Amino acid sequence: EVQLVQSGAEVKKPGESLKISCKGSGYSFTSYWIGWVRQMPGKGLEWMGIIYPGDSDTRYSPSFQGQVTISADKSISTAYLQWSSLKASDTAMYYCARHSGVSRWFDPWGQGTLVTVSS
Amino acid sequence: QSALTQPASVSGSPGQSITISCTGTSSDVGSYNLVSWYQQHPGKAPKLMIYEGSKRPSGVSNRFSGSKSGNTASLTISGLQAEDEADYYCCSYAGSRVFGGGTKLTVL
């Protein structure tokens, strides 16, 4: 079974750093892209960026370029999303999903990681 | 890049058919047959329902179908069931990836 398992919920203060993870299993991790998607409370899905773990090729949405860093460690089939200085507006659910570079679908999705930033 | 335009809400009675539209531009929906659709129930992760405009992944009911005309893609759900009540999002490729704003489907 293809599965993506994300790290647990986080509560942080503004200005703190954070790195959340997404571990893939049941498929060749280096043969598909991994995408990250933000969903703010009560809002829709926003594409943040994708990474190809095979060679770490990374693409960012213009809206998120410079705001977050996407990385991957193919030796442990894990992708990461990190912030160097969190803001209250980063409070959201973050999903990772396997992404086809040919058909451009996202499937399956991880269970989501809720990030809460509050002083 | 602007989000794709979806109606905020649609509704239908059990057994009826509904269609959700997803309007983009000639640079995204109109240029590529790469629209995908996702279903999201409250508190759950999204689920892929349609890819490449009209293809269904294994396990997705054939009550779900997709199509495209010009710069607008559409998701049709026939034989509405209570379990179809959810939010639906389209996604297109245009060098980048962009989601629609989402449509809340209510089954009356």
mmCIF file of C-alpha atoms in Angstrom:
data_model
loop_
_atom_site.group_PDB
_atom_site.id
_atom_site.type_symbol
_atom_site.label_atom_id
_atom_site.label_comp_id
_atom_site.label_asym_id
_atom_site.label_seq_id
_atom_site.Cartn_x
_atom_site.Cartn_y
_atom_site.Cartn_z
ATOM 1 C CA GLU A 1 0.000 0.000 0.000
ATOM 2 C CA VAL A 2 1.332 3.414 -0.952
ATOM 3 C CA GLN A 3 1.358 5.569 2.150
ATOM 4 C CA LEU A 4 2.634 8.935 3.323
ATOM 5 C CA VAL A 5 2.895 9.448 7.079
ATOM 6 C CA GLN A 6 3.480 12.927 8.416
ATOM 7 C CA SER A 7 4.926 14.078 11.711
ATOM 8 C CA GLY A 8 2.673 15.167 14.554
ATOM 9 C CA ALA A 9 1.037 18.471 15.406
ATOM 10 C CA GLU A 10 3.271 21.344 16.480
ATOM 11 C CA VAL A 11 2.686 24.396 18.668
ATOM 12 C CA LYS A 12 5.312 27.100 18.253
ATOM 13 C CA LYS A 13 5.916 30.746 19.095
ATOM 14 C CA PRO A 14 6.458 33.476 16.501
ATOM 15 C CA GLY A 15 10.097 33.637 15.439
ATOM 16 C CA GLU A 16 10.817 29.988 16.179
ATOM 17 C CA SER A 17 12.023 27.532 13.566
ATOM 18 C CA LEU A 18 10.292 24.304 12.571
ATOM 19 C CA LYS A 19 10.825 21.284 10.341
ATOM 20 C CA ILE A 20 7.994 18.846 9.643
ATOM 21 C CA SER A 21 8.347 15.524 7.873
ATOM 22 C CA CYS A 22 6.590 13.207 5.454
ATOM 23 C CA LYS A 23 7.711 9.574 5.172
ATOM 24 C CA GLY A 24 6.796 7.560 2.109
ATOM 25 C CA SER A 25 6.389 3.797 1.884
ATOM 26 C CA GLY A 26 5.026 1.180 -0.493
ATOM 27 C CA TYR A 27 6.558 2.668 -3.655
ATOM 28 C CA SER A 28 9.847 3.843 -5.116
ATOM 29 C CA PHE A 29 10.359 7.114 -3.217
ATOM 30 C CA THR A 30 12.896 8.394 -5.730
ATOM 31 C CA SER A 31 10.609 7.932 -8.747
ATOM 32 C CA TYR A 32 7.871 10.414 -7.857
ATOM 33 C CA TRP A 33 7.759 14.017 -6.758
ATOM 34 C CA ILE A 34 6.488 14.961 -3.289
ATOM 35 C CA GLY A 35 4.316 18.073 -3.041
ATOM 36 C CA TRP A 36 3.417 20.241 -0.061
ATOM 37 C CA VAL A 37 0.020 21.929 0.251
ATOM 38 C CA ARG A 38 -1.174 24.450 2.832
ATOM 39 C CA GLN A 39 -4.720 24.716 4.124
ATOM 40 C CA MET A 40 -5.368 27.629 6.439
ATOM 41 C CA PRO A 41 -8.265 27.302 8.905
ATOM 42 C CA GLY A 42 -11.553 27.217 7.012
ATOM 43 C CA LYS A 43 -9.852 27.920 3.698
ATOM 44 C CA GLY A 44 -8.909 26.128 0.498
ATOM 45 C CA LEU A 45 -5.838 24.269 -0.718
ATOM 46 C CA GLU A 46 -2.710 26.179 -1.733
ATOM 47 C CA TRP A 47 0.179 24.570 -3.608
ATOM 48 C CA MET A 48 3.481 25.399 -1.929
ATOM 49 C CA GLY A 49 6.066 23.447 -3.880
ATOM 50 C CA ILE A 50 7.392 20.068 -4.948
ATOM 51 C CA ILE A 51 10.621 18.112 -4.685
ATOM 52 C CA TYR A 52 11.957 15.167 -6.660
ATOM 53 C CA PRO A 53 13.801 13.047 -4.098
ATOM 54 C CA GLY A 54 15.797 11.300 -6.808
ATOM 55 C CA ASP A 55 17.914 14.396 -7.445
ATOM 56 C CA SER A 56 16.440 16.983 -5.022
ATOM 57 C CA ASP A 57 15.144 19.144 -7.884
ATOM 58 C CA THR A 58 12.791 21.582 -6.119
ATOM 59 C CA ARG A 59 10.155 23.962 -7.446
ATOM 60 C CA TYR A 60 8.327 26.567 -5.359
ATOM 61 C CA SER A 61 5.103 28.443 -5.816
ATOM 62 C CA PRO A 62 5.935 32.158 -6.184
ATOM 63 C CA SER A 63 3.750 32.745 -3.116
ATOM 64 C CA PHE A 64 5.999 30.575 -0.944
ATOM 65 C CA GLN A 65 9.431 31.104 -2.514
ATOM 66 C CA GLY A 66 11.774 32.362 0.203
ATOM 67 C CA GLN A 67 9.218 31.695 2.945
ATOM 68 C CA VAL A 68 9.816 27.962 3.369
ATOM 69 C CA THR A 69 12.407 25.352 2.420
ATOM 70 C CA ILE A 70 11.550 21.958 0.980
ATOM 71 C CA SER A 71 14.087 19.149 1.212
ATOM 72 C CA ALA A 72 14.298 15.363 1.144
ATOM 73 C CA ASP A 73 16.477 12.541 2.423
ATOM 74 C CA LYS A 74 16.076 9.671 -0.014
ATOM 75 C CA SER A 75 18.032 7.302 2.244
ATOM 76 C CA ILE A 76 15.096 7.301 4.667
ATOM 77 C CA SER A 77 12.308 8.056 2.149
ATOM 78 C CA THR A 78 11.406 11.290 3.902
ATOM 79 C CA ALA A 79 10.579 14.783 2.668
ATOM 80 C CA TYR A 80 10.633 17.896 4.802
ATOM 81 C CA LEU A 81 9.084 21.334 5.001
ATOM 82 C CA GLN A 82 10.824 23.885 7.154
ATOM 83 C CA TRP A 83 10.552 27.442 8.379
ATOM 84 C CA SER A 84 13.377 29.532 9.828
ATOM 85 C CA SER A 85 11.152 32.094 11.536
ATOM 86 C CA LEU A 86 7.481 31.288 11.995
ATOM 87 C CA LYS A 87 4.713 33.880 11.907
ATOM 88 C CA ALA A 88 1.192 33.659 13.281
ATOM 89 C CA SER A 89 -0.026 33.579 9.687
ATOM 90 C CA ASP A 90 1.768 30.235 9.203
ATOM 91 C CA THR A 91 -0.907 28.616 11.380
ATOM 92 C CA ALA A 92 -2.438 25.984 9.109
ATOM 93 C CA MET A 93 -2.723 22.324 8.230
ATOM 94 C CA TYR A 94 0.088 21.182 5.958
ATOM 95 C CA TYR A 95 -0.287 18.165 3.703
ATOM 96 C CA CYS A 96 2.272 16.266 1.709
ATOM 97 C CA ALA A 97 1.247 14.194 -1.294
ATOM 98 C CA ARG A 98 2.923 12.015 -3.883
ATOM 99 C CA HIS A 99 2.943 13.850 -7.208
ATOM 100 C CA SER A 100 3.179 12.543 -10.747
ATOM 101 C CA GLY A 101 5.518 14.546 -12.931
ATOM 102 C CA VAL A 102 3.694 13.265 -16.024
ATOM 103 C CA SER A 103 -0.004 13.401 -15.125
ATOM 104 C CA ARG A 104 0.398 16.073 -12.434
ATOM 105 C CA TRP A 105 -1.907 14.363 -9.917
ATOM 106 C CA PHE A 106 -1.440 14.326 -6.129
ATOM 107 C CA ASP A 107 -2.078 10.862 -4.685
ATOM 108 C CA PRO A 108 -2.107 9.682 -1.987
ATOM 109 C CA TRP A 109 -2.011 12.441 0.596
ATOM 110 C CA GLY A 110 -0.520 12.322 4.036
ATOM 111 C CA GLN A 111 -2.785 12.732 7.045
ATOM 112 C CA GLY A 112 -1.687 16.338 7.523
ATOM 113 C CA THR A 113 0.376 18.162 10.139
ATOM 114 C CA LEU A 114 -1.323 20.953 12.074
ATOM 115 C CA VAL A 115 1.041 23.821 12.829
ATOM 116 C CA THR A 116 -0.123 26.397 15.360
ATOM 117 C CA VAL A 117 1.927 29.563 15.852
ATOM 118 C CA SER A 118 0.888 31.634 18.828
ATOM 119 C CA SER A 119 2.538 33.765 21.440
ATOM 120 C CA GLN B 1 -0.644 32.868 -10.694
ATOM 121 C CA SER B 2 -4.363 33.234 -9.805
ATOM 122 C CA ALA B 3 -6.393 30.406 -8.341
ATOM 123 C CA LEU B 4 -8.819 28.640 -10.626
ATOM 124 C CA THR B 5 -12.442 29.794 -10.251
ATOM 125 C CA GLN B 6 -14.996 27.407 -8.761
ATOM 126 C CA PRO B 7 -18.508 28.102 -7.456
ATOM 127 C CA ALA B 8 -18.484 28.434 -3.682
ATOM 128 C CA SER B 9 -21.310 25.969 -3.264
ATOM 129 C CA VAL B 10 -23.587 23.595 -5.125
ATOM 130 C CA SER B 11 -26.362 21.368 -3.883
ATOM 131 C CA GLY B 12 -28.517 18.517 -5.064
ATOM 132 C CA SER B 13 -30.906 15.873 -3.845
ATOM 133 C CA PRO B 14 -30.050 12.198 -3.532
ATOM 134 C CA GLY B 15 -30.139 10.504 -6.927
ATOM 135 C CA GLN B 16 -29.703 13.732 -8.864
ATOM 136 C CA SER B 17 -26.647 14.825 -10.858
ATOM 137 C CA ILE B 18 -24.595 17.931 -10.213
ATOM 138 C CA THR B 19 -21.724 19.587 -12.050
ATOM 139 C CA ILE B 20 -18.933 21.660 -10.543
ATOM 140 C CA SER B 21 -17.077 23.989 -12.882
ATOM 141 C CA CYS B 22 -13.438 25.045 -12.717
ATOM 142 C CA THR B 23 -12.541 28.034 -14.867
ATOM 143 C CA GLY B 24 -8.987 28.944 -15.706
ATOM 144 C CA THR B 25 -7.281 30.559 -18.643
ATOM 145 C CA SER B 26 -5.717 29.607 -21.950
ATOM 146 C CA SER B 27 -2.418 29.344 -20.041
ATOM 147 C CA ASP B 28 -3.534 26.593 -17.674
ATOM 148 C CA VAL B 29 -6.813 24.667 -18.071
ATOM 149 C CA GLY B 30 -7.068 25.568 -21.751
ATOM 150 C CA SER B 31 -3.532 24.544 -22.647
ATOM 151 C CA TYR B 32 -3.127 21.238 -20.862
ATOM 152 C CA ASN B 33 -5.320 18.195 -20.321
ATOM 153 C CA LEU B 34 -3.929 17.904 -16.804
ATOM 154 C CA VAL B 35 -6.801 18.924 -14.545
ATOM 155 C CA SER B 36 -7.280 16.807 -11.434
ATOM 156 C CA TRP B 37 -10.122 16.850 -8.923
ATOM 157 C CA TYR B 38 -10.017 16.173 -5.179
ATOM 158 C CA GLN B 39 -12.680 15.369 -2.607
ATOM 159 C CA GLN B 40 -12.166 16.476 0.987
ATOM 160 C CA HIS B 41 -14.448 15.493 3.829
ATOM 161 C CA PRO B 42 -14.328 17.635 7.008
ATOM 162 C CA GLY B 43 -11.224 16.934 9.037
ATOM 163 C CA LYS B 44 -9.805 14.566 6.430
ATOM 164 C CA ALA B 45 -7.044 14.715 3.846
ATOM 165 C CA PRO B 46 -8.008 15.303 0.205
ATOM 166 C CA LYS B 47 -8.576 12.303 -2.065
ATOM 167 C CA LEU B 48 -7.872 12.126 -5.799
ATOM 168 C CA MET B 49 -11.086 11.576 -7.771
ATOM 169 C CA ILE B 50 -10.200 12.498 -11.379
ATOM 170 C CA TYR B 51 -6.889 13.050 -13.176
ATOM 171 C CA GLU B 52 -5.905 14.123 -16.679
ATOM 172 C CA GLY B 53 -9.295 15.753 -16.972
ATOM 173 C CA SER B 54 -11.421 12.625 -17.219
ATOM 174 C CA LYS B 55 -9.599 9.558 -15.888
ATOM 175 C CA ARG B 56 -10.689 7.822 -12.685
ATOM 176 C CA PRO B 57 -8.170 6.225 -10.333
ATOM 177 C CA SER B 58 -8.806 2.645 -9.346
ATOM 178 C CA GLY B 59 -11.441 2.463 -6.630
ATOM 179 C CA VAL B 60 -13.236 5.705 -7.464
ATOM 180 C CA SER B 61 -16.909 5.259 -8.286
ATOM 181 C CA ASN B 62 -17.946 5.624 -11.937
ATOM 182 C CA ARG B 63 -20.556 8.110 -10.705
ATOM 183 C CA PHE B 64 -17.719 10.635 -10.867
ATOM 184 C CA SER B 65 -16.721 11.931 -14.282
ATOM 185 C CA GLY B 66 -14.660 14.802 -15.642
ATOM 186 C CA SER B 67 -14.638 16.832 -18.826
ATOM 187 C CA LYS B 68 -13.245 20.019 -20.325
ATOM 188 C CA SER B 69 -14.418 22.668 -22.748
ATOM 189 C CA GLY B 70 -12.086 25.504 -23.602
ATOM 190 C CA ASN B 71 -10.754 27.053 -20.404
ATOM 191 C CA THR B 72 -13.317 25.356 -18.159
ATOM 192 C CA ALA B 73 -13.062 21.891 -16.631
ATOM 193 C CA SER B 74 -16.031 20.209 -15.010
ATOM 194 C CA LEU B 75 -16.665 17.479 -12.464
ATOM 195 C CA THR B 76 -20.013 15.705 -12.680
ATOM 196 C CA ILE B 77 -21.383 13.495 -9.929
ATOM 197 C CA SER B 78 -24.349 11.392 -10.920
ATOM 198 C CA GLY B 79 -26.700 9.502 -8.617
ATOM 199 C CA LEU B 80 -25.856 11.777 -5.687
ATOM 200 C CA GLN B 81 -25.411 10.034 -2.359
ATOM 201 C CA ALA B 82 -25.196 11.449 1.143
ATOM 202 C CA GLU B 83 -21.534 10.392 1.348
ATOM 203 C CA ASP B 84 -20.702 12.700 -1.586
ATOM 204 C CA GLU B 85 -21.254 15.729 0.640
ATOM 205 C CA ALA B 86 -17.766 17.257 0.864
ATOM 206 C CA ASP B 87 -15.542 20.008 -0.488
ATOM 207 C CA TYR B 88 -14.211 19.565 -4.015
ATOM 208 C CA TYR B 89 -11.101 21.162 -5.477
ATOM 209 C CA CYS B 90 -9.754 21.274 -9.003
ATOM 210 C CA CYS B 91 -6.060 21.576 -9.776
ATOM 211 C CA SER B 92 -4.332 22.441 -13.006
ATOM 212 C CA TYR B 93 -0.829 22.613 -14.370
ATOM 213 C CA ALA B 94 0.613 25.725 -15.975
ATOM 214 C CA GLY B 95 4.323 25.380 -15.509
ATOM 215 C CA SER B 96 3.363 25.634 -11.882
ATOM 216 C CA ARG B 97 0.438 23.984 -10.082
ATOM 217 C CA VAL B 98 -2.669 25.876 -9.027
ATOM 218 C CA PHE B 99 -5.786 24.865 -7.102
ATOM 219 C CA GLY B 100 -9.295 26.168 -7.427
ATOM 220 C CA GLY B 101 -10.898 27.910 -4.470
ATOM 221 C CA GLY B 102 -13.037 24.885 -3.652
ATOM 222 C CA THR B 103 -16.741 24.059 -3.869
ATOM 223 C CA LYS B 104 -18.869 22.866 -0.978
ATOM 224 C CA LEU B 105 -21.313 20.205 -2.124
ATOM 225 C CA THR B 106 -24.439 19.828 -0.014
ATOM 226 C CA VAL B 107 -26.670 16.801 -0.481
ATOM 227 C CA LEU B 108 -30.163 17.946 0.488
#
